[in-house]
PDB file of C-alpha atoms in Angstrom:
ATOM      1  CA  MET A   1     -12.677  44.673  47.149  1.00 63.00           C
ATOM      2  CA  SER A   2      -9.768  42.665  45.838  1.00 79.00           C
ATOM      3  CA  ASP A   3      -8.175  43.248  42.443  1.00 79.00           C
ATOM      4  CA  ILE A   4      -9.427  39.854  41.264  1.00 82.00           C
ATOM      5  CA  ALA A   5     -13.046  40.698  42.097  1.00 85.00           C
ATOM      6  CA  ILE A   6     -12.776  44.092  40.384  1.00 84.00           C
ATOM      7  CA  ASN A   7     -11.237  42.580  37.245  1.00 83.00           C
ATOM      8  CA  LEU A   8     -13.838  39.809  37.242  1.00 86.00           C
ATOM      9  CA  PHE A   9     -16.592  42.435  37.437  1.00 88.00           C
ATOM     10  CA  TRP A  10     -15.128  44.319  34.456  1.00 87.00           C
ATOM     11  CA  LEU A  11     -14.619  41.113  32.504  1.00 87.00           C
ATOM     12  CA  LEU A  12     -18.274  40.187  33.006  1.00 92.00           C
ATOM     13  CA  LEU A  13     -19.334  43.723  32.080  1.00 91.00           C
ATOM     14  CA  PHE A  14     -17.376  43.653  28.814  1.00 89.00           C
ATOM     15  CA  LEU A  15     -18.616  40.154  28.024  1.00 92.00           C
ATOM     16  CA  SER A  16     -22.187  41.332  28.635  1.00 94.00           C
ATOM     17  CA  LEU A  17     -21.628  44.313  26.348  1.00 93.00           C
ATOM     18  CA  PHE A  18     -20.042  42.241  23.567  1.00 91.00           C
ATOM     19  CA  LEU A  19     -22.924  39.771  23.628  1.00 94.00           C
ATOM     20  CA  GLY A  20     -25.811  42.009  24.684  1.00 95.00           C
ATOM     21  CA  LEU A  21     -25.396  44.933  22.302  1.00 94.00           C
ATOM     22  CA  PRO A  22     -25.567  42.825  19.107  1.00 92.00           C
ATOM     23  CA  TYR A  23     -28.325  40.663  20.601  1.00 94.00           C
ATOM     24  CA  HIS A  24     -30.482  43.736  21.184  1.00 94.00           C
ATOM     25  CA  ARG A  25     -29.538  45.060  17.740  1.00 92.00           C
ATOM     26  CA  VAL A  26     -28.017  48.264  19.046  1.00 94.00           C
ATOM     27  CA  ASN A  27     -26.599  50.153  16.057  1.00 92.00           C
ATOM     28  CA  LEU A  28     -22.870  50.226  15.401  1.00 91.00           C
ATOM     29  CA  LEU A  29     -22.297  53.861  16.358  1.00 92.00           C
ATOM     30  CA  LEU A  30     -24.018  53.577  19.737  1.00 94.00           C
ATOM     31  CA  SER A  31     -22.389  50.199  20.447  1.00 93.00           C
ATOM     32  CA  SER A  32     -18.977  51.658  19.661  1.00 93.00           C
ATOM     33  CA  PHE A  33     -19.625  54.620  21.944  1.00 94.00           C
ATOM     34  CA  ILE A  34     -20.742  52.400  24.846  1.00 94.00           C
ATOM     35  CA  ILE A  35     -17.756  50.052  24.526  1.00 92.00           C
ATOM     36  CA  THR A  36     -15.278  52.935  24.146  1.00 93.00           C
ATOM     37  CA  LEU A  37     -16.756  54.729  27.170  1.00 93.00           C
ATOM     38  CA  SER A  38     -16.585  51.500  29.197  1.00 92.00           C
ATOM     39  CA  THR A  39     -12.965  51.035  28.122  1.00 91.00           C
ATOM     40  CA  TYR A  40     -12.143  54.580  29.230  1.00 92.00           C
ATOM     41  CA  ILE A  41     -13.826  54.126  32.626  1.00 91.00           C
ATOM     42  CA  TYR A  42     -12.103  50.764  33.150  1.00 89.00           C
ATOM     43  CA  THR A  43      -8.632  52.024  32.297  1.00 88.00           C
ATOM     44  CA  VAL A  44      -9.006  55.187  34.419  1.00 87.00           C
ATOM     45  CA  PHE A  45     -10.881  53.858  37.458  1.00 82.00           C
ATOM     46  CA  GLY A  46     -10.451  50.085  37.255  1.00 78.00           C
ATOM     47  CA  LYS A  47      -7.463  47.880  37.876  1.00 78.00           C
ATOM     48  CA  ALA A  48      -6.572  47.384  34.218  1.00 77.00           C
ATOM     49  CA  GLY A  49      -3.197  45.887  33.505  1.00 82.00           C
ATOM     50  CA  ILE A  50      -1.120  47.161  30.613  1.00 88.00           C
ATOM     51  CA  ILE A  51      -1.904  44.161  28.383  1.00 88.00           C
ATOM     52  CA  MET A  52      -5.644  44.413  28.986  1.00 85.00           C
ATOM     53  CA  SER A  53      -5.563  48.186  28.423  1.00 88.00           C
ATOM     54  CA  VAL A  54      -3.702  47.813  25.128  1.00 91.00           C
ATOM     55  CA  PHE A  55      -6.115  45.106  23.982  1.00 89.00           C
ATOM     56  CA  LEU A  56      -9.250  47.082  24.908  1.00 88.00           C
ATOM     57  CA  TRP A  57      -7.991  50.365  23.412  1.00 92.00           C
ATOM     58  CA  SER A  58      -6.975  48.540  20.214  1.00 93.00           C
ATOM     59  CA  PHE A  59     -10.459  47.088  20.001  1.00 90.00           C
ATOM     60  CA  ALA A  60     -12.023  50.497  20.716  1.00 90.00           C
ATOM     61  CA  LEU A  61      -9.872  52.076  17.997  1.00 92.00           C
ATOM     62  CA  VAL A  62     -11.045  49.471  15.490  1.00 92.00           C
ATOM     63  CA  LEU A  63     -14.659  50.183  16.493  1.00 90.00           C
ATOM     64  CA  ILE A  64     -14.139  53.907  16.008  1.00 90.00           C
ATOM     65  CA  LEU A  65     -12.525  53.369  12.596  1.00 90.00           C
ATOM     66  CA  ILE A  66     -15.276  51.092  11.268  1.00 91.00           C
ATOM     67  CA  ASN A  67     -17.798  53.827  12.031  1.00 91.00           C
ATOM     68  CA  ILE A  68     -16.163  55.952   9.317  1.00 93.00           C
ATOM     69  CA  VAL A  69     -18.164  54.534   6.403  1.00 92.00           C
ATOM     70  CA  PRO A  70     -15.875  55.484   3.457  1.00 93.00           C
ATOM     71  CA  LEU A  71     -12.857  54.128   5.321  1.00 92.00           C
ATOM     72  CA  ARG A  72     -14.676  50.911   6.268  1.00 91.00           C
ATOM     73  CA  ARG A  73     -15.857  50.359   2.692  1.00 93.00           C
ATOM     74  CA  SER A  74     -12.469  50.961   1.069  1.00 93.00           C
ATOM     75  CA  ARG A  75     -10.254  49.201   3.633  1.00 90.00           C
ATOM     76  CA  LEU A  76     -12.458  46.421   5.002  1.00 91.00           C
ATOM     77  CA  SER A  77     -15.667  45.680   3.105  1.00 93.00           C
ATOM     78  CA  LYS A  78     -14.323  45.847  -0.459  1.00 94.00           C
ATOM     79  CA  PRO A  79     -11.223  43.651   0.166  1.00 94.00           C
ATOM     80  CA  LEU A  80     -13.332  41.101   2.061  1.00 94.00           C
ATOM     81  CA  LEU A  81     -15.905  41.060  -0.743  1.00 94.00           C
ATOM     82  CA  ASN A  82     -13.149  40.472  -3.309  1.00 94.00           C
ATOM     83  CA  VAL A  83     -11.811  37.537  -1.278  1.00 94.00           C
ATOM     84  CA  TYR A  84     -15.345  36.144  -0.987  1.00 92.00           C
ATOM     85  CA  LYS A  85     -15.940  36.494  -4.743  1.00 91.00           C
ATOM     86  CA  ARG A  86     -12.774  34.504  -5.466  1.00 91.00           C
ATOM     87  CA  MET A  87     -13.776  31.747  -3.044  1.00 92.00           C
ATOM     88  CA  VAL A  88     -17.378  31.280  -4.176  1.00 89.00           C
ATOM     89  CA  PRO A  89     -17.967  29.486  -7.487  1.00 89.00           C
ATOM     90  CA  LYS A  90     -19.805  31.320 -10.261  1.00 87.00           C
ATOM     91  CA  MET A  91     -23.565  30.887 -10.233  1.00 85.00           C
ATOM     92  CA  SER A  92     -24.807  28.573 -12.965  1.00 87.00           C
ATOM     93  CA  LYS A  93     -27.643  29.515 -15.296  1.00 88.00           C
ATOM     94  CA  THR A  94     -29.896  26.944 -13.610  1.00 87.00           C
ATOM     95  CA  GLU A  95     -29.178  28.316 -10.127  1.00 83.00           C
ATOM     96  CA  LYS A  96     -29.878  31.843 -11.315  1.00 83.00           C
ATOM     97  CA  GLU A  97     -33.195  30.790 -12.880  1.00 79.00           C
ATOM     98  CA  ALA A  98     -34.176  28.960  -9.685  1.00 74.00           C
ATOM     99  CA  LEU A  99     -33.444  32.019  -7.555  1.00 74.00           C
ATOM    100  CA  GLU A 100     -35.407  34.291  -9.867  1.00 75.00           C
ATOM    101  CA  ALA A 101     -38.322  31.853 -10.196  1.00 70.00           C
ATOM    102  CA  GLY A 102     -40.285  32.825  -7.122  1.00 65.00           C
ATOM    103  CA  GLY A 103     -40.561  34.765  -3.951  1.00 71.00           C
ATOM    104  CA  VAL A 104     -39.801  33.761  -0.409  1.00 73.00           C
ATOM    105  CA  TRP A 105     -43.407  33.967   0.799  1.00 75.00           C
ATOM    106  CA  TRP A 106     -43.486  34.068   4.584  1.00 75.00           C
ATOM    107  CA  GLU A 107     -40.236  32.151   5.086  1.00 79.00           C
ATOM    108  CA  GLY A 108     -38.373  35.410   4.475  1.00 79.00           C
ATOM    109  CA  GLU A 109     -40.074  36.853   7.549  1.00 79.00           C
ATOM    110  CA  LEU A 110     -39.400  33.735   9.591  1.00 81.00           C
ATOM    111  CA  PHE A 111     -35.683  33.596   8.825  1.00 82.00           C
ATOM    112  CA  SER A 112     -35.207  37.337   9.375  1.00 79.00           C
ATOM    113  CA  GLY A 113     -34.852  36.563  13.063  1.00 79.00           C
ATOM    114  CA  MET A 114     -37.699  38.852  14.089  1.00 82.00           C
ATOM    115  CA  PRO A 115     -40.776  37.713  12.155  1.00 86.00           C
ATOM    116  CA  ASN A 116     -43.813  39.941  11.969  1.00 86.00           C
ATOM    117  CA  TRP A 117     -46.558  37.479  12.898  1.00 88.00           C
ATOM    118  CA  ASP A 118     -49.241  39.842  11.603  1.00 89.00           C
ATOM    119  CA  VAL A 119     -47.902  39.239   8.089  1.00 84.00           C
ATOM    120  CA  LEU A 120     -48.594  35.511   8.498  1.00 83.00           C
ATOM    121  CA  MET A 121     -52.040  36.093   9.940  1.00 87.00           C
ATOM    122  CA  THR A 122     -53.071  38.349   7.034  1.00 87.00           C
ATOM    123  CA  MET A 123     -51.968  35.887   4.344  1.00 83.00           C
ATOM    124  CA  PRO A 124     -54.825  34.118   2.592  1.00 84.00           C
ATOM    125  CA  GLN A 125     -55.307  30.495   3.557  1.00 85.00           C
ATOM    126  CA  PRO A 126     -54.713  28.055   0.723  1.00 84.00           C
ATOM    127  CA  GLU A 127     -57.755  26.156  -0.475  1.00 89.00           C
ATOM    128  CA  LEU A 128     -58.199  22.974  -2.406  1.00 91.00           C
ATOM    129  CA  SER A 129     -59.661  23.184  -5.886  1.00 91.00           C
ATOM    130  CA  PRO A 130     -62.937  21.333  -6.537  1.00 92.00           C
ATOM    131  CA  ASP A 131     -61.012  18.560  -8.349  1.00 92.00           C
ATOM    132  CA  GLU A 132     -58.629  18.197  -5.408  1.00 92.00           C
ATOM    133  CA  LYS A 133     -61.510  18.008  -2.907  1.00 93.00           C
ATOM    134  CA  LYS A 134     -63.227  15.422  -5.096  1.00 94.00           C
ATOM    135  CA  PHE A 135     -60.019  13.343  -5.231  1.00 93.00           C
ATOM    136  CA  ILE A 136     -59.534  13.456  -1.449  1.00 93.00           C
ATOM    137  CA  ASN A 137     -63.157  12.582  -0.730  1.00 94.00           C
ATOM    138  CA  GLY A 138     -63.249   9.882  -3.428  1.00 94.00           C
ATOM    139  CA  PRO A 139     -60.130   7.836  -4.275  1.00 93.00           C
ATOM    140  CA  CYS A 140     -58.238   8.799  -1.099  1.00 93.00           C
ATOM    141  CA  GLU A 141     -61.116   7.725   1.143  1.00 94.00           C
ATOM    142  CA  LYS A 142     -61.512   4.483  -0.813  1.00 94.00           C
ATOM    143  CA  LEU A 143     -57.764   3.805  -0.528  1.00 92.00           C
ATOM    144  CA  CYS A 144     -57.896   4.260   3.250  1.00 92.00           C
ATOM    145  CA  GLU A 145     -60.781   1.773   3.431  1.00 92.00           C
ATOM    146  CA  MET A 146     -58.811  -0.756   1.365  1.00 91.00           C
ATOM    147  CA  LEU A 147     -55.656  -0.622   3.500  1.00 90.00           C
ATOM    148  CA  ASN A 148     -54.969  -2.913   6.458  1.00 87.00           C
ATOM    149  CA  ASP A 149     -51.836  -1.660   8.206  1.00 89.00           C
ATOM    150  CA  TRP A 150     -51.353  -4.808  10.293  1.00 90.00           C
ATOM    151  CA  GLU A 151     -51.601  -7.061   7.266  1.00 89.00           C
ATOM    152  CA  ILE A 152     -49.261  -4.854   5.195  1.00 88.00           C
ATOM    153  CA  SER A 153     -46.549  -4.200   7.781  1.00 88.00           C
ATOM    154  CA  HIS A 154     -46.540  -7.437   9.815  1.00 89.00           C
ATOM    155  CA  HIS A 155     -47.509 -10.155   7.371  1.00 88.00           C
ATOM    156  CA  ARG A 156     -46.893  -9.119   3.782  1.00 85.00           C
ATOM    157  CA  GLY A 157     -44.127  -6.501   4.031  1.00 87.00           C
ATOM    158  CA  ASP A 158     -45.602  -4.964   0.883  1.00 89.00           C
ATOM    159  CA  LEU A 159     -48.836  -3.571  -0.452  1.00 90.00           C
ATOM    160  CA  PRO A 160     -51.275  -6.029  -2.032  1.00 90.00           C
ATOM    161  CA  GLU A 161     -51.337  -6.070  -5.833  1.00 92.00           C
ATOM    162  CA  GLU A 162     -54.863  -4.613  -5.895  1.00 94.00           C
ATOM    163  CA  ILE A 163     -53.605  -1.519  -4.012  1.00 92.00           C
ATOM    164  CA  TRP A 164     -50.786  -0.989  -6.528  1.00 94.00           C
ATOM    165  CA  LYS A 165     -53.321  -1.275  -9.361  1.00 94.00           C
ATOM    166  CA  PHE A 166     -55.600   1.206  -7.566  1.00 94.00           C
ATOM    167  CA  PHE A 167     -52.690   3.674  -7.230  1.00 92.00           C
ATOM    168  CA  LYS A 168     -52.094   3.420 -10.963  1.00 93.00           C
ATOM    169  CA  SER A 169     -55.727   3.558 -12.094  1.00 93.00           C
ATOM    170  CA  GLU A 170     -56.554   6.575  -9.907  1.00 92.00           C
ATOM    171  CA  LYS A 171     -53.314   8.391 -10.884  1.00 91.00           C
ATOM    172  CA  PHE A 172     -51.896   8.695  -7.357  1.00 90.00           C
ATOM    173  CA  PHE A 173     -48.411   8.936  -8.871  1.00 91.00           C
ATOM    174  CA  ALA A 174     -49.454  11.708 -11.259  1.00 90.00           C
ATOM    175  CA  MET A 175     -50.904  14.261  -8.865  1.00 90.00           C
ATOM    176  CA  ILE A 176     -48.540  17.123  -9.761  1.00 90.00           C
ATOM    177  CA  ILE A 177     -48.051  16.204 -13.422  1.00 91.00           C
ATOM    178  CA  PRO A 178     -49.844  18.617 -15.805  1.00 90.00           C
ATOM    179  CA  LYS A 179     -53.098  17.411 -17.373  1.00 90.00           C
ATOM    180  CA  LYS A 180     -51.672  17.730 -20.893  1.00 93.00           C
ATOM    181  CA  TYR A 181     -49.305  14.854 -19.972  1.00 92.00           C
ATOM    182  CA  GLY A 182     -52.043  12.731 -18.427  1.00 90.00           C
ATOM    183  CA  GLY A 183     -51.645  13.875 -14.839  1.00 89.00           C
ATOM    184  CA  LEU A 184     -54.060  15.448 -12.361  1.00 91.00           C
ATOM    185  CA  GLU A 185     -52.235  18.819 -12.089  1.00 90.00           C
ATOM    186  CA  PHE A 186     -52.911  19.288  -8.376  1.00 90.00           C
ATOM    187  CA  SER A 187     -51.382  22.068  -6.319  1.00 87.00           C
ATOM    188  CA  SER A 188     -48.670  21.378  -3.762  1.00 82.00           C
ATOM    189  CA  TYR A 189     -51.266  22.059  -1.074  1.00 80.00           C
ATOM    190  CA  ALA A 190     -53.227  18.961  -2.131  1.00 75.00           C
TER     191      ALA A 190
END
């Protein structure tokens, strides 16, 4: 085999390792071992040039050093965190309250990258309250009967005045407003 084919093989192998190990969530220690072993085999048995050897062994040395947790924390993580803290603006009181206001529900699972679908399936299904069901089966149904999409979108370009009055009288614009302020106090599910 030619030197070009051998080097191309090793290049593809290293590229596969650099992309495949993190993709399969192989831990740092094992990933470092695999890459260092591959570097050793390549430099001993492959056709590694001096520049490529220096680059790969430098990378392998960095991998070995970041596996020493106290060293990584003091020399890498802490300085990077300090830089990050200086770059990011302080959290306002409102932002802090918003973050502490609620949980992440199932979205936390979804955005973890590997959601546990059983968690979603075991969550209780939301249900409408009796008032919400009554509203959907009453005023909402009546509104749908009153609307004529062709008339609204092609002729008028607006809702008829009677529809606007119906919205107001049936409190369509007050669905989430608490009852003590004159609203319907419906859930977000409604």
